[in-house]
Amino acid sequence: MRKELIIAVAMLMSIACNAQEVKLPAPNTARQTLTLMQSLKQRKSMREFSQQPLSQQDLSDLLWAAQGVNRDNGNLTAATAMNRQEVRAYVFDSKGVSLYNPKTNTLTEVVSGDHRDLMTAGQAFARTAPVTILLVVDFQKFGSTGERAQWLTGVDVGIVSENIYLFAAATGMNTVARAMMDAPAISKLLNLTDRQVPVLNHPVGYSLSKTEAVTPAEDKTIYDFDVKNQKMEDVSLSAYKGKVLLVVNTASHCGFTPQYKELEAIYEELHDKGFEILDFPCNQFGSQAPESDADYQAFCQLNYSVKFPQFHKIDVNGENAIPLYTWMKQQTPAVSGRNGQQTTDIRWNFTKFLIDKQGNVVARFESNAKPQDIAPAIKELLAK
């Protein structure tokens, strides 16, 4: 009886282990793709994804390209300093989070459930990819946490990231490297130690088919976008349908910060007539908005009695710019940049976009435009 019980327990443990581990198909190293030179030409960041799940073969090939074993000695497709192989790849999808094991080409489930929201950090598109690959540096495996170790491991993560980019380009997939994510929550979810650090994530998916294609930028309105509030909750801007909006990127330690006083005055005068100000703190210009969201809001309320909506701190330029700002910048003529060349980039804090009742951008005002001088244009739109 005791022997039978031991056998039964062993069988149950074996079943449990097998249920947690998925053996991926062998990587198809003979698959027909673009050449290396063609892939380099096509390599780019893409933020739109088909909802079609990746096939097991494509997922296997993707992970192998990222950091799979490509030699009999166990070395990987991605070089690492001193061959420490300290970069771990986690796969987030709708069913759970799994850890990739390059040695066995398997995925071991770490936690069940859809946790892709932890990757958004104000960028809703990141939630739409069927798979996100999270790259984590294991400093314990690397053997050091000093400044040089951080530099070397950053390079190692970059190599894995570029492998993902090249595979995506070669096979017609879309991806983008992102540092934005809720790293503390991810570390807690995955039970990471303080020496295991999330560094980059890559949403990955097939390109959109013609039937899935998103609304062209010129046909969009502000109501097509979601943003994050200061509680990191998604907010659909469709909630502001029928209102005239002024969208402003702000900072707390800027020469233009006193514009808050005029903004609040206009808000109090016109809010009941259908006017809203959407405030997006941004630390990209001179690091002049260094506070947490809560501290930033407290500063504004204490010094300027701000009552209009304030959202999560964002980037307005560069690869991590939120889609809302990418779209708004496309809707207005280019302006003269610091080097004299034309650009659509936001040049400084307190750039303002005026939005009509139909959700269209009708004007862009630079930082030195005083809110009181914009008021007549706001009133004209409210009267329509």
mmCIF file of C-alpha atoms in Angstrom:
data_model
loop_
_atom_site.group_PDB
_atom_site.id
_atom_site.type_symbol
_atom_site.label_atom_id
_atom_site.label_comp_id
_atom_site.label_asym_id
_atom_site.label_seq_id
_atom_site.Cartn_x
_atom_site.Cartn_y
_atom_site.Cartn_z
ATOM 1 C CA MET A 1 0.000 0.000 0.000
ATOM 2 C CA ARG A 2 2.795 2.411 0.918
ATOM 3 C CA LYS A 3 4.582 1.622 -2.342
ATOM 4 C CA GLU A 4 1.427 2.263 -4.351
ATOM 5 C CA LEU A 5 0.900 5.588 -2.571
ATOM 6 C CA ILE A 6 4.448 6.716 -3.363
ATOM 7 C CA ILE A 7 3.958 5.789 -7.012
ATOM 8 C CA ALA A 8 0.655 7.702 -7.133
ATOM 9 C CA VAL A 9 2.211 10.815 -5.585
ATOM 10 C CA ALA A 10 5.126 10.613 -8.015
ATOM 11 C CA MET A 11 2.725 10.366 -10.950
ATOM 12 C CA LEU A 12 0.753 13.380 -9.739
ATOM 13 C CA MET A 13 3.951 15.391 -9.321
ATOM 14 C CA SER A 14 5.035 14.398 -12.809
ATOM 15 C CA ILE A 15 1.692 15.485 -14.261
ATOM 16 C CA ALA A 16 1.882 18.814 -12.420
ATOM 17 C CA CYS A 17 5.386 19.449 -13.716
ATOM 18 C CA ASN A 18 4.430 18.565 -17.251
ATOM 19 C CA ALA A 19 1.386 20.840 -17.054
ATOM 20 C CA GLN A 20 3.641 23.766 -16.218
ATOM 21 C CA GLU A 21 6.221 23.136 -18.936
ATOM 22 C CA VAL A 22 5.617 23.400 -22.677
ATOM 23 C CA LYS A 23 8.084 21.879 -25.104
ATOM 24 C CA LEU A 24 8.301 24.179 -28.099
ATOM 25 C CA PRO A 25 8.774 22.878 -31.648
ATOM 26 C CA ALA A 26 12.391 22.699 -32.769
ATOM 27 C CA PRO A 27 13.428 26.048 -34.270
ATOM 28 C CA ASN A 28 13.138 26.035 -38.039
ATOM 29 C CA THR A 29 16.566 27.342 -38.970
ATOM 30 C CA ALA A 30 15.871 26.605 -42.644
ATOM 31 C CA ARG A 31 12.737 28.771 -42.888
ATOM 32 C CA GLN A 32 12.530 31.152 -45.800
ATOM 33 C CA THR A 33 12.887 34.771 -44.612
ATOM 34 C CA LEU A 34 14.363 38.021 -45.841
ATOM 35 C CA THR A 35 18.141 38.115 -46.106
ATOM 36 C CA LEU A 36 20.165 39.801 -43.375
ATOM 37 C CA MET A 37 20.647 42.926 -45.466
ATOM 38 C CA GLN A 38 16.957 43.041 -46.359
ATOM 39 C CA SER A 39 16.049 42.585 -42.673
ATOM 40 C CA LEU A 40 18.311 45.430 -41.648
ATOM 41 C CA LYS A 41 16.650 47.618 -44.240
ATOM 42 C CA GLN A 42 13.190 46.674 -42.914
ATOM 43 C CA ARG A 43 14.074 46.869 -39.202
ATOM 44 C CA LYS A 44 11.873 49.439 -37.466
ATOM 45 C CA SER A 45 9.669 49.976 -34.423
ATOM 46 C CA MET A 46 6.009 49.154 -35.028
ATOM 47 C CA ARG A 47 3.195 49.677 -32.526
ATOM 48 C CA GLU A 48 0.229 48.033 -34.261
ATOM 49 C CA PHE A 49 -0.460 44.312 -34.017
ATOM 50 C CA SER A 50 -2.858 41.726 -35.346
ATOM 51 C CA GLN A 51 -4.912 40.022 -32.635
ATOM 52 C CA GLN A 52 -4.058 36.619 -34.137
ATOM 53 C CA PRO A 53 -2.038 34.551 -31.613
ATOM 54 C CA LEU A 54 1.475 33.543 -32.616
ATOM 55 C CA SER A 55 1.800 29.943 -33.746
ATOM 56 C CA GLN A 56 3.921 27.677 -31.556
ATOM 57 C CA GLN A 57 6.447 27.386 -34.384
ATOM 58 C CA ASP A 58 6.742 31.148 -34.781
ATOM 59 C CA LEU A 59 7.044 31.620 -31.022
ATOM 60 C CA SER A 60 9.764 28.971 -30.888
ATOM 61 C CA ASP A 61 11.657 30.555 -33.779
ATOM 62 C CA LEU A 62 11.292 34.020 -32.232
ATOM 63 C CA LEU A 63 12.655 32.955 -28.843
ATOM 64 C CA TRP A 64 15.467 30.957 -30.436
ATOM 65 C CA ALA A 65 16.435 33.976 -32.522
ATOM 66 C CA ALA A 66 16.377 36.130 -29.393
ATOM 67 C CA GLN A 67 18.641 33.935 -27.275
ATOM 68 C CA GLY A 68 18.401 30.273 -28.235
ATOM 69 C CA VAL A 69 21.191 27.695 -28.197
ATOM 70 C CA ASN A 70 22.956 27.655 -31.582
ATOM 71 C CA ARG A 71 26.044 25.563 -30.808
ATOM 72 C CA ASP A 72 26.744 22.196 -29.239
ATOM 73 C CA ASN A 73 28.630 23.877 -26.385
ATOM 74 C CA GLY A 74 25.448 25.597 -25.173
ATOM 75 C CA ASN A 75 26.324 29.099 -26.351
ATOM 76 C CA LEU A 76 23.477 31.329 -27.476
ATOM 77 C CA THR A 77 22.459 33.381 -30.497
ATOM 78 C CA ALA A 78 22.896 36.474 -28.296
ATOM 79 C CA ALA A 79 26.433 37.103 -27.072
ATOM 80 C CA THR A 80 26.855 38.074 -23.402
ATOM 81 C CA ALA A 81 29.851 39.469 -21.550
ATOM 82 C CA MET A 82 32.112 36.601 -20.446
ATOM 83 C CA ASN A 83 29.354 34.243 -21.645
ATOM 84 C CA ARG A 84 27.473 34.770 -18.370
ATOM 85 C CA GLN A 85 24.092 34.302 -20.109
ATOM 86 C CA GLU A 86 22.448 36.470 -17.449
ATOM 87 C CA VAL A 87 19.505 37.699 -19.535
ATOM 88 C CA ARG A 88 16.211 35.881 -18.839
ATOM 89 C CA ALA A 89 13.270 36.049 -21.231
ATOM 90 C CA TYR A 90 9.699 35.888 -19.910
ATOM 91 C CA VAL A 91 6.740 35.505 -22.266
ATOM 92 C CA PHE A 92 3.528 37.361 -21.355
ATOM 93 C CA ASP A 93 0.354 36.354 -23.200
ATOM 94 C CA SER A 94 -3.383 36.127 -22.530
ATOM 95 C CA LYS A 95 -3.015 32.882 -20.579
ATOM 96 C CA GLY A 96 -0.098 33.614 -18.297
ATOM 97 C CA VAL A 97 3.610 34.352 -17.922
ATOM 98 C CA SER A 98 6.259 31.754 -18.768
ATOM 99 C CA LEU A 99 10.045 31.642 -18.506
ATOM 100 C CA TYR A 100 11.983 30.591 -21.595
ATOM 101 C CA ASN A 101 14.702 27.967 -21.095
ATOM 102 C CA PRO A 102 17.146 28.157 -24.036
ATOM 103 C CA LYS A 103 18.860 24.897 -23.091
ATOM 104 C CA THR A 104 15.687 22.828 -23.473
ATOM 105 C CA ASN A 105 13.698 25.137 -25.768
ATOM 106 C CA THR A 106 10.795 25.056 -23.303
ATOM 107 C CA LEU A 107 8.444 27.504 -21.625
ATOM 108 C CA THR A 108 7.751 27.015 -17.921
ATOM 109 C CA GLU A 109 4.675 28.753 -16.571
ATOM 110 C CA VAL A 110 5.471 31.113 -13.720
ATOM 111 C CA VAL A 111 2.017 32.571 -13.125
ATOM 112 C CA SER A 112 -1.352 32.139 -14.799
ATOM 113 C CA GLY A 113 -3.673 34.882 -16.027
ATOM 114 C CA ASP A 114 -3.340 37.836 -18.373
ATOM 115 C CA HIS A 115 -0.874 40.359 -16.931
ATOM 116 C CA ARG A 116 -0.022 42.327 -20.077
ATOM 117 C CA ASP A 117 -1.527 45.471 -18.498
ATOM 118 C CA LEU A 118 1.661 45.719 -16.438
ATOM 119 C CA MET A 119 3.490 46.551 -19.657
ATOM 120 C CA THR A 120 1.375 49.507 -20.780
ATOM 121 C CA ALA A 121 2.623 52.355 -18.532
ATOM 122 C CA GLY A 122 0.287 54.771 -20.294
ATOM 123 C CA GLN A 123 0.778 53.295 -23.771
ATOM 124 C CA ALA A 124 -2.356 51.294 -24.507
ATOM 125 C CA PHE A 125 -0.968 49.816 -27.734
ATOM 126 C CA ALA A 126 1.386 47.599 -25.686
ATOM 127 C CA ARG A 127 -1.660 45.730 -24.393
ATOM 128 C CA THR A 128 -2.778 44.785 -27.909
ATOM 129 C CA ALA A 129 0.196 42.587 -28.854
ATOM 130 C CA PRO A 130 -0.559 38.855 -28.470
ATOM 131 C CA VAL A 131 2.874 38.291 -26.909
ATOM 132 C CA THR A 132 5.261 40.483 -24.944
ATOM 133 C CA ILE A 133 8.808 39.326 -24.236
ATOM 134 C CA LEU A 134 10.215 40.730 -21.005
ATOM 135 C CA LEU A 135 14.004 40.827 -20.681
ATOM 136 C CA VAL A 136 15.303 40.548 -17.109
ATOM 137 C CA VAL A 137 18.936 40.847 -16.014
ATOM 138 C CA ASP A 138 19.994 38.364 -13.325
ATOM 139 C CA PHE A 139 22.887 40.145 -11.607
ATOM 140 C CA GLN A 140 23.440 37.175 -9.302
ATOM 141 C CA LYS A 141 24.206 35.023 -12.324
ATOM 142 C CA PHE A 142 26.364 37.784 -13.766
ATOM 143 C CA GLY A 143 28.343 37.855 -10.540
ATOM 144 C CA SER A 144 28.442 41.602 -9.936
ATOM 145 C CA THR A 145 26.181 44.633 -9.564
ATOM 146 C CA GLY A 146 28.734 47.418 -9.932
ATOM 147 C CA GLU A 147 28.685 50.228 -12.458
ATOM 148 C CA ARG A 148 30.646 48.238 -15.045
ATOM 149 C CA ALA A 149 28.324 45.257 -14.555
ATOM 150 C CA GLN A 150 25.286 47.444 -15.174
ATOM 151 C CA TRP A 151 26.870 48.816 -18.351
ATOM 152 C CA LEU A 152 27.814 45.360 -19.656
ATOM 153 C CA THR A 153 24.446 43.786 -18.861
ATOM 154 C CA GLY A 154 22.708 46.711 -20.572
ATOM 155 C CA VAL A 155 24.715 45.940 -23.709
ATOM 156 C CA ASP A 156 23.757 42.253 -23.401
ATOM 157 C CA VAL A 157 20.054 43.109 -23.196
ATOM 158 C CA GLY A 158 20.473 45.326 -26.236
ATOM 159 C CA ILE A 159 21.886 42.408 -28.226
ATOM 160 C CA VAL A 160 18.866 40.227 -27.386
ATOM 161 C CA SER A 161 16.581 43.135 -28.273
ATOM 162 C CA GLU A 162 18.224 43.590 -31.667
ATOM 163 C CA ASN A 163 17.872 39.858 -32.373
ATOM 164 C CA ILE A 164 14.133 40.203 -31.746
ATOM 165 C CA TYR A 165 13.980 43.212 -34.069
ATOM 166 C CA LEU A 166 15.828 41.392 -36.851
ATOM 167 C CA PHE A 167 13.684 38.265 -36.606
ATOM 168 C CA ALA A 168 10.528 40.387 -36.702
ATOM 169 C CA ALA A 169 11.781 42.265 -39.752
ATOM 170 C CA ALA A 170 12.819 39.054 -41.497
ATOM 171 C CA THR A 171 9.453 37.384 -40.973
ATOM 172 C CA GLY A 172 7.079 40.334 -41.379
ATOM 173 C CA MET A 173 6.179 40.672 -37.694
ATOM 174 C CA ASN A 174 5.870 43.907 -35.743
ATOM 175 C CA THR A 175 7.702 44.793 -32.546
ATOM 176 C CA VAL A 176 9.088 47.701 -30.545
ATOM 177 C CA ALA A 177 11.608 47.850 -27.701
ATOM 178 C CA ARG A 178 10.239 49.565 -24.598
ATOM 179 C CA ALA A 179 11.624 50.441 -21.188
ATOM 180 C CA MET A 180 8.215 51.629 -19.953
ATOM 181 C CA MET A 181 6.463 49.157 -17.621
ATOM 182 C CA ASP A 182 5.369 48.748 -14.016
ATOM 183 C CA ALA A 183 8.665 47.194 -12.922
ATOM 184 C CA PRO A 184 7.855 46.926 -9.168
ATOM 185 C CA ALA A 185 4.567 45.136 -9.847
ATOM 186 C CA ILE A 186 6.242 42.855 -12.388
ATOM 187 C CA SER A 187 9.006 41.974 -9.933
ATOM 188 C CA LYS A 188 6.410 41.123 -7.301
ATOM 189 C CA LEU A 189 4.328 39.077 -9.745
ATOM 190 C CA LEU A 190 7.313 37.029 -10.892
ATOM 191 C CA ASN A 191 8.819 36.801 -7.402
ATOM 192 C CA LEU A 192 12.085 38.317 -8.619
ATOM 193 C CA THR A 193 14.894 39.015 -6.189
ATOM 194 C CA ASP A 194 16.422 42.456 -5.786
ATOM 195 C CA ARG A 195 19.240 41.258 -8.079
ATOM 196 C CA GLN A 196 16.871 40.337 -10.900
ATOM 197 C CA VAL A 197 15.880 43.512 -12.729
ATOM 198 C CA PRO A 198 13.315 43.991 -15.549
ATOM 199 C CA VAL A 199 15.036 46.104 -18.218
ATOM 200 C CA LEU A 200 13.228 45.979 -21.572
ATOM 201 C CA ASN A 201 10.057 44.549 -23.033
ATOM 202 C CA HIS A 202 9.114 43.733 -26.618
ATOM 203 C CA PRO A 203 5.439 43.512 -27.650
ATOM 204 C CA VAL A 204 5.423 41.205 -30.693
ATOM 205 C CA GLY A 205 2.688 40.273 -33.155
ATOM 206 C CA TYR A 206 1.838 39.717 -36.765
ATOM 207 C CA SER A 207 1.314 42.750 -38.983
ATOM 208 C CA LEU A 208 -2.240 43.988 -39.292
ATOM 209 C CA SER A 209 -4.236 42.538 -42.150
ATOM 210 C CA LYS A 210 -6.302 44.885 -44.330
ATOM 211 C CA THR A 211 -9.456 43.896 -42.441
ATOM 212 C CA GLU A 212 -7.809 44.667 -39.096
ATOM 213 C CA ALA A 213 -6.108 47.876 -40.119
ATOM 214 C CA VAL A 214 -6.558 50.664 -37.627
ATOM 215 C CA THR A 215 -8.175 53.966 -38.488
ATOM 216 C CA PRO A 216 -5.724 56.097 -40.519
ATOM 217 C CA ALA A 217 -4.252 58.976 -38.516
ATOM 218 C CA GLU A 218 -6.047 61.548 -40.665
ATOM 219 C CA ASP A 219 -9.419 59.906 -39.910
ATOM 220 C CA LYS A 220 -8.898 59.643 -36.163
ATOM 221 C CA THR A 221 -10.144 61.980 -33.472
ATOM 222 C CA ILE A 222 -8.943 62.439 -29.935
ATOM 223 C CA TYR A 223 -11.729 60.068 -28.878
ATOM 224 C CA ASP A 224 -9.809 57.124 -30.396
ATOM 225 C CA PHE A 225 -7.134 57.336 -27.691
ATOM 226 C CA ASP A 226 -6.757 56.049 -24.148
ATOM 227 C CA VAL A 227 -4.453 57.593 -21.547
ATOM 228 C CA LYS A 228 -3.491 56.786 -17.959
ATOM 229 C CA ASN A 229 -4.724 58.774 -14.998
ATOM 230 C CA GLN A 230 -2.574 59.279 -11.916
ATOM 231 C CA LYS A 231 -3.853 55.990 -10.470
ATOM 232 C CA MET A 232 -2.495 54.244 -13.595
ATOM 233 C CA GLU A 233 -6.035 53.455 -14.746
ATOM 234 C CA ASP A 234 -6.938 53.578 -18.434
ATOM 235 C CA VAL A 235 -9.107 56.566 -19.369
ATOM 236 C CA SER A 236 -10.828 56.744 -22.743
ATOM 237 C CA LEU A 237 -10.813 60.277 -24.097
ATOM 238 C CA SER A 238 -14.204 59.525 -25.616
ATOM 239 C CA ALA A 239 -15.448 60.603 -22.168
ATOM 240 C CA TYR A 240 -14.856 64.184 -23.353
ATOM 241 C CA LYS A 241 -17.008 63.982 -26.486
ATOM 242 C CA GLY A 242 -18.766 67.247 -27.309
ATOM 243 C CA LYS A 243 -16.378 69.378 -25.249
ATOM 244 C CA VAL A 244 -13.731 71.883 -26.295
ATOM 245 C CA LEU A 245 -10.353 70.712 -24.976
ATOM 246 C CA LEU A 246 -6.973 72.277 -24.325
ATOM 247 C CA VAL A 247 -4.248 69.603 -24.024
ATOM 248 C CA VAL A 248 -1.064 70.810 -22.314
ATOM 249 C CA ASN A 249 2.274 69.198 -21.438
ATOM 250 C CA THR A 250 3.357 70.766 -18.169
ATOM 251 C CA ALA A 251 6.209 70.989 -15.666
ATOM 252 C CA SER A 252 6.515 72.205 -12.100
ATOM 253 C CA HIS A 253 9.959 73.849 -12.216
ATOM 254 C CA CYS A 254 9.785 75.715 -15.514
ATOM 255 C CA GLY A 255 9.760 79.411 -16.323
ATOM 256 C CA PHE A 256 6.312 78.851 -17.844
ATOM 257 C CA THR A 257 4.908 77.083 -14.748
ATOM 258 C CA PRO A 258 3.097 80.286 -13.619
ATOM 259 C CA GLN A 259 0.830 79.763 -16.653
ATOM 260 C CA TYR A 260 -1.042 77.394 -14.356
ATOM 261 C CA LYS A 261 -2.654 80.463 -12.779
ATOM 262 C CA GLU A 262 -4.097 81.638 -16.111
ATOM 263 C CA LEU A 263 -5.076 78.098 -17.112
ATOM 264 C CA GLU A 264 -7.045 77.653 -13.903
ATOM 265 C CA ALA A 265 -8.726 81.043 -14.364
ATOM 266 C CA ILE A 266 -9.900 80.113 -17.876
ATOM 267 C CA TYR A 267 -11.002 76.696 -16.649
ATOM 268 C CA GLU A 268 -13.135 78.185 -13.876
ATOM 269 C CA GLU A 269 -14.667 80.715 -16.287
ATOM 270 C CA LEU A 270 -15.504 78.299 -19.113
ATOM 271 C CA HIS A 271 -15.778 74.822 -17.588
ATOM 272 C CA ASP A 272 -19.547 75.025 -17.113
ATOM 273 C CA LYS A 273 -19.878 75.967 -20.787
ATOM 274 C CA GLY A 274 -18.249 72.732 -21.961
ATOM 275 C CA PHE A 275 -14.504 73.406 -21.694
ATOM 276 C CA GLU A 276 -11.880 71.045 -20.270
ATOM 277 C CA ILE A 277 -8.122 71.237 -19.792
ATOM 278 C CA LEU A 278 -6.187 67.944 -19.964
ATOM 279 C CA ASP A 279 -2.883 68.268 -18.107
ATOM 280 C CA PHE A 280 -0.013 65.878 -18.928
ATOM 281 C CA PRO A 281 3.116 66.382 -16.801
ATOM 282 C CA CYS A 282 6.316 65.692 -18.747
ATOM 283 C CA ASN A 283 9.908 65.483 -17.531
ATOM 284 C CA GLN A 284 11.577 65.491 -20.964
ATOM 285 C CA PHE A 285 12.550 69.169 -21.006
ATOM 286 C CA GLY A 286 15.280 70.037 -18.539
ATOM 287 C CA SER A 287 14.005 67.411 -16.044
ATOM 288 C CA GLN A 288 11.611 70.074 -14.785
ATOM 289 C CA ALA A 289 8.864 67.693 -13.620
ATOM 290 C CA PRO A 290 10.779 65.260 -11.378
ATOM 291 C CA GLU A 291 8.011 64.552 -8.854
ATOM 292 C CA SER A 292 5.815 61.491 -8.540
ATOM 293 C CA ASP A 293 2.285 61.904 -9.873
ATOM 294 C CA ALA A 294 0.932 62.397 -6.352
ATOM 295 C CA ASP A 295 3.548 64.996 -5.412
ATOM 296 C CA TYR A 296 3.062 66.807 -8.716
ATOM 297 C CA GLN A 297 -0.682 67.062 -8.154
ATOM 298 C CA ALA A 298 -0.121 68.273 -4.585
ATOM 299 C CA PHE A 299 2.261 70.984 -5.859
ATOM 300 C CA CYS A 300 -0.300 72.210 -8.381
ATOM 301 C CA GLN A 301 -3.151 72.268 -5.903
ATOM 302 C CA LEU A 302 -1.103 73.998 -3.215
ATOM 303 C CA ASN A 303 0.373 76.685 -5.475
ATOM 304 C CA TYR A 304 -2.305 77.170 -8.147
ATOM 305 C CA SER A 305 -5.482 75.515 -6.808
ATOM 306 C CA VAL A 306 -5.667 73.406 -9.974
ATOM 307 C CA LYS A 307 -9.004 71.640 -10.435
ATOM 308 C CA PHE A 308 -8.794 70.401 -14.032
ATOM 309 C CA PRO A 309 -7.847 66.758 -14.814
ATOM 310 C CA GLN A 310 -4.203 65.825 -14.425
ATOM 311 C CA PHE A 311 -2.905 62.590 -15.914
ATOM 312 C CA HIS A 312 0.046 60.247 -15.492
ATOM 313 C CA LYS A 313 3.446 61.693 -16.405
ATOM 314 C CA ILE A 314 4.309 60.967 -20.045
ATOM 315 C CA ASP A 315 6.820 61.378 -22.848
ATOM 316 C CA VAL A 316 5.700 63.616 -25.714
ATOM 317 C CA ASN A 317 8.657 63.055 -28.055
ATOM 318 C CA GLY A 318 10.757 60.067 -29.045
ATOM 319 C CA GLU A 319 10.102 56.354 -29.143
ATOM 320 C CA ASN A 320 8.159 56.349 -25.874
ATOM 321 C CA ALA A 321 5.837 59.221 -26.758
ATOM 322 C CA ILE A 322 2.248 58.223 -26.040
ATOM 323 C CA PRO A 323 0.101 57.659 -29.156
ATOM 324 C CA LEU A 324 -2.084 60.679 -28.340
ATOM 325 C CA TYR A 325 0.855 63.055 -28.724
ATOM 326 C CA THR A 326 2.171 61.287 -31.805
ATOM 327 C CA TRP A 327 -1.231 61.833 -33.406
ATOM 328 C CA MET A 328 -1.666 65.457 -32.281
ATOM 329 C CA LYS A 329 1.749 66.402 -33.638
ATOM 330 C CA GLN A 330 0.769 64.961 -37.011
ATOM 331 C CA GLN A 331 -2.334 67.156 -37.180
ATOM 332 C CA THR A 332 -0.614 70.542 -37.199
ATOM 333 C CA PRO A 333 2.079 72.126 -39.394
ATOM 334 C CA ALA A 334 5.726 71.648 -38.492
ATOM 335 C CA VAL A 335 7.446 74.349 -36.482
ATOM 336 C CA SER A 336 11.020 75.607 -36.526
ATOM 337 C CA GLY A 337 13.280 73.587 -34.233
ATOM 338 C CA ARG A 338 16.369 74.713 -32.348
ATOM 339 C CA ASN A 339 18.591 73.905 -35.315
ATOM 340 C CA GLY A 340 16.383 75.912 -37.647
ATOM 341 C CA GLN A 341 14.949 72.821 -39.330
ATOM 342 C CA GLN A 342 11.230 72.123 -39.458
ATOM 343 C CA THR A 343 9.937 69.593 -36.907
ATOM 344 C CA THR A 344 6.662 68.390 -35.449
ATOM 345 C CA ASP A 345 8.304 67.604 -32.105
ATOM 346 C CA ILE A 346 7.173 69.363 -28.954
ATOM 347 C CA ARG A 347 9.829 72.005 -28.288
ATOM 348 C CA TRP A 348 9.252 72.725 -24.573
ATOM 349 C CA ASN A 349 6.887 72.599 -21.634
ATOM 350 C CA PHE A 350 3.423 74.176 -21.891
ATOM 351 C CA THR A 351 2.860 73.536 -25.583
ATOM 352 C CA LYS A 352 -0.919 73.620 -26.063
ATOM 353 C CA PHE A 353 -3.262 71.817 -28.492
ATOM 354 C CA LEU A 354 -6.788 73.142 -28.976
ATOM 355 C CA ILE A 355 -9.408 70.483 -29.768
ATOM 356 C CA ASP A 356 -12.908 71.197 -31.096
ATOM 357 C CA LYS A 357 -16.215 69.552 -30.096
ATOM 358 C CA GLN A 358 -15.740 66.885 -32.780
ATOM 359 C CA GLY A 359 -12.384 65.795 -31.352
ATOM 360 C CA ASN A 360 -10.210 67.397 -34.042
ATOM 361 C CA VAL A 361 -7.000 69.356 -33.474
ATOM 362 C CA VAL A 362 -7.634 72.895 -34.701
ATOM 363 C CA ALA A 363 -4.527 74.718 -33.448
ATOM 364 C CA ARG A 364 -1.173 74.323 -31.738
ATOM 365 C CA PHE A 365 0.211 77.040 -29.489
ATOM 366 C CA GLU A 366 3.848 77.120 -28.406
ATOM 367 C CA SER A 367 5.058 77.555 -24.832
ATOM 368 C CA ASN A 368 5.163 81.349 -24.882
ATOM 369 C CA ALA A 369 1.493 81.636 -25.913
ATOM 370 C CA LYS A 370 -0.302 82.884 -22.824
ATOM 371 C CA PRO A 371 -3.523 81.094 -21.923
ATOM 372 C CA GLN A 372 -5.416 84.417 -21.751
ATOM 373 C CA ASP A 373 -4.462 85.045 -25.396
ATOM 374 C CA ILE A 374 -5.892 81.636 -26.385
ATOM 375 C CA ALA A 375 -9.197 82.301 -24.592
ATOM 376 C CA PRO A 376 -10.901 84.015 -27.593
ATOM 377 C CA ALA A 377 -10.259 80.946 -29.784
ATOM 378 C CA ILE A 378 -11.681 78.704 -27.064
ATOM 379 C CA LYS A 379 -14.816 80.832 -26.751
ATOM 380 C CA GLU A 380 -15.303 80.808 -30.505
ATOM 381 C CA LEU A 381 -15.287 76.991 -30.553
ATOM 382 C CA LEU A 382 -17.672 76.837 -27.573
ATOM 383 C CA ALA A 383 -20.107 79.086 -29.444
ATOM 384 C CA LYS A 384 -20.303 76.747 -32.460
#
